[in-house]
Amino acid sequence: MKLKPTLLTAAIALLINNGGAMAQSAKKQPDNVDVKVKTLLAKMTLEEKIGQLNQYTGDNDATGPVSKNNNKLEQIKQGKVGSMLNVRGAKDTRQIQEAAMQSRLKIPLLFGQDVIHGYRVTFPVPLAEAASWDLGAIELSARIAAKEAAASGLHWTFAPMVDIARDPRWGRVMEGAGEDPYLGSLIAKARVHGFQGKSLGDLDAIMACAKHFAAYGAAIAGRDYNSVDMSDRLLWEVYLPPFKAAVDAGAATFMNSFNDLNGIPATGNSYLQRDILKGKWGFTGFVVSDWGSIGEMIAHGYVKDSYDAANAAITAGSDMDMESRAYIGNLQQLVKDGKVSVKLIDDAVSRILRKKFELGLFDDPYRFSNEEREKSVLNSAENKQAAKEVAEKSIVLLKNDKQLLPLSKNVKSIAVIGPLAKSKKDMKGFWSIDWAGADENDLVSLYDGIQHKLGNNTKLLYARGCAIQDSSRAGFDEAVKAAKDADVVIMAIGEAGDMSGEAKSRSNIHIPGVQEELVKAIQATGKPVVVLVMGGRPLIFNSTADNVPAILYTWWLGSEAGNAIADVLFGDYNPAGKLPISFPRSEGQIPVFYAQKSTGRPSVNDKDIIYKSAYLDLPNSPRFAFGYGLSYTTFKYSDLKLSKTKLKNTETLTATFTLTNTGKYAGEEVAQLYLHDVVASAVRPVKELKDFKKVMLKPGESVTISFVIGKDKLSFYNSKMVWTTEPGKFELMIGSASDDVRLKSDFELVD
Ligand code: GLC
């Protein structure tokens, strides 16, 4: 395995050498911006102020239920619109901005878009990128997306989605960073820095938008838009930390969520938006509602009509109204009726205007809409190379019995089989941008990737075998024949690219159709079989997992999917991905996640089930655990030492250990640190991820790794919900996965 300095490594170094992004929130707004905002605000009529709070969608890529509204351009000219979403491209944004420049005060529009995992070049879906545990790679992915989007007239992305998700029935699990607040918080920070770059106002920086505030990923039964009911403890311990990390990273905007939280819809929730976000956390950006969520408070049964909805939302701190038209239709009357003070509106407007000034839009409203720059930045070879490298880092090796992988490049013939083997569009996954008809040229399927890698040296056979979702087995014979004619079989199965994502909840997350039967039929030929599972969420595939010798989870890897997978299949890249979310054995297990509490009757193993907290018909453990992922090489963990075994909460202790590459390939390992606060005034999970290090080691090479443990890693919300530490024993675990602890020790916090 050769170690090549990759573009990605170089780019990450550049990113870091430039000091990465500076935390924006800590930076006081330059005074002149506040003066400019106040001066402009003083000139605005109430109607013009309300116009700034109003956001409409463009007519092309509507991302929600569209309602008739055909005089948008007129309204823009009248200063009744503050932002547009789903309008993109230097030409189109310039055209619409020209309409805004005809308004009395010429206040420029903000253009926003869901640039979730790439703009022109598609990167892996966010959950896949989270599997890389490579914060530099994740930041770079967002950086490149921002450069392309900013060159295409966009000022703002509705990303990162930072919702913790522990229920893979919920289709939007693909958009986030998985189940863990520690990993999720670091990834939120990386993505905000990636999108916002060194400073808002730079021509390659776009506003980030931390969403969906809050706890949207805990929708009951994994059903999208469903209610969320949780204790304050769970909210603060698990669901809020990534949002706080986004604020600390300087996120310019937030988006609230569709769900009610304990009965109060997020968009009308003062506790979330005013007490926590703008109050305790001091957030100075603005909050945009999710699509129509203000008006949806009527359906929630929280308000009786649009008038009350507008009142509830503006009062609760929703600054901008995406597509519900409640604000433009009611705020003027609410002020007249004395229900809403102009002060509230002024605060919301000021927050929005401040961002427009920061982006330099008052100096030049068209500065992001430059067709020349757009042509030179979008879809560059460097961007594609980076997408390939991020994709490689996202692949998780789940099984590799008898070291079947990597395959030799001299193999004579390969049968590439399965409904996703030649698919291109599916590789983009949900929340990718549609470039009419460009997919054929832009996207690399698995089959293409293998062909690029092996050229004509190897005979490639192909059979689809079956569809993704239907029950026809008519293609099995052709597939079996192809397998019999080949030396090795590579199969691509999974879900379609639009089966995970918004409004894509599924009660059954087994691999759909008859694909696993196809795997069995191919296995029966006795040929060596490698299976690639593709999807945006954890899928269930127990039969394949039990019987196939080599399995790679390749998610939706974006534009360069096939090239990245081929690099892994043939050993030009040694996979190092680790699952950011637990994979259940059955839907009946959900929610299954590693940071479980002990309970009073813990089941210590899968057999210990009588009068224990366990299922009678299924092990408690997931099929694949959080933090799990193999490599073509092996790693040994040894020589754990603690700098002390007793510490005060004002001190730190350092745990050091040796990691050795004991195999024959160079490879990366993500060594993970878990802690367990054994006794506490509120019971703690049996383990919580508190740190990790990703290191590259050559065969035989060893490195000493240190984890520094201090108050921040030992604190929790006590029985009174006070963030504190409590004296007592802590168990320390270091390992290769949450269920693969290699080194253990313990220490005592003495005060
Ligand atoms: C959608 C999504 C949100 C997205 C917005 C704009 O309904 O919930 O994540 O940013 O609308 O497309």
mmCIF file of C-alpha atoms and ligand atoms in Angstrom, residues 55 61-65 85-86 113-114 116 157-159 161 172 175 209 211-212 216 224-225 255-256 258 289-292 322 431 502, ligand 1:
data_model
loop_
_atom_site.group_PDB
_atom_site.id
_atom_site.type_symbol
_atom_site.label_atom_id
_atom_site.label_comp_id
_atom_site.label_asym_id
_atom_site.label_seq_id
_atom_site.Cartn_x
_atom_site.Cartn_y
_atom_site.Cartn_z
ATOM 1 C CA GLN A 55 -38.577 34.338 2.038
ATOM 2 C CA ASP A 61 -36.081 23.037 -7.328
ATOM 3 C CA ALA A 62 -38.953 23.427 -4.854
ATOM 4 C CA THR A 63 -38.030 21.520 -1.677
ATOM 5 C CA GLY A 64 -41.384 21.590 0.025
ATOM 6 C CA PRO A 65 -45.120 21.769 -0.673
ATOM 7 C CA LEU A 85 -34.230 30.042 -1.849
ATOM 8 C CA ASN A 86 -33.862 27.585 -4.708
ATOM 9 C CA GLN A 113 -29.882 26.774 -1.191
ATOM 10 C CA ASP A 114 -29.556 23.326 0.326
ATOM 11 C CA ILE A 116 -25.740 19.803 1.876
ATOM 12 C CA THR A 157 -26.489 27.154 2.570
ATOM 13 C CA PHE A 158 -29.096 25.450 4.724
ATOM 14 C CA ALA A 159 -26.406 23.276 6.268
ATOM 15 C CA MET A 161 -27.793 19.585 9.549
ATOM 16 C CA ARG A 172 -33.012 12.205 7.335
ATOM 17 C CA GLU A 175 -28.012 14.262 6.442
ATOM 18 C CA CYS A 209 -27.229 27.370 8.838
ATOM 19 C CA LYS A 211 -30.464 22.930 11.565
ATOM 20 C CA HIS A 212 -33.036 21.746 12.601
ATOM 21 C CA TYR A 216 -35.881 16.868 15.074
ATOM 22 C CA ASP A 224 -40.601 12.359 9.813
ATOM 23 C CA TYR A 225 -42.210 15.555 11.171
ATOM 24 C CA MET A 255 -33.090 26.940 11.021
ATOM 25 C CA ASN A 256 -35.799 25.744 13.338
ATOM 26 C CA PHE A 258 -40.945 21.045 11.983
ATOM 27 C CA SER A 289 -38.155 28.888 9.857
ATOM 28 C CA ASP A 290 -38.173 25.597 8.056
ATOM 29 C CA TRP A 291 -40.344 25.433 4.959
ATOM 30 C CA GLY A 292 -43.828 26.570 5.940
ATOM 31 C CA MET A 322 -39.664 30.485 4.746
ATOM 32 C CA TRP A 431 -30.125 16.533 -1.091
ATOM 33 C CA GLU A 502 -36.672 14.106 3.854
HETATM 34 C C1 GLC B 1 -36.949 21.424 3.781
HETATM 35 C C2 GLC B 1 -36.037 20.892 4.857
HETATM 36 C C3 GLC B 1 -34.924 21.820 5.212
HETATM 37 C C4 GLC B 1 -34.499 22.575 3.980
HETATM 38 C C5 GLC B 1 -35.648 23.494 3.601
HETATM 39 C C6 GLC B 1 -35.346 24.285 2.335
HETATM 40 O O1 GLC B 1 -38.276 21.124 4.089
HETATM 41 O O2 GLC B 1 -36.649 20.478 6.064
HETATM 42 O O3 GLC B 1 -33.865 21.030 5.766
HETATM 43 O O4 GLC B 1 -33.333 23.335 4.237
HETATM 44 O O5 GLC B 1 -36.858 22.788 3.450
HETATM 45 O O6 GLC B 1 -35.206 23.432 1.262
#
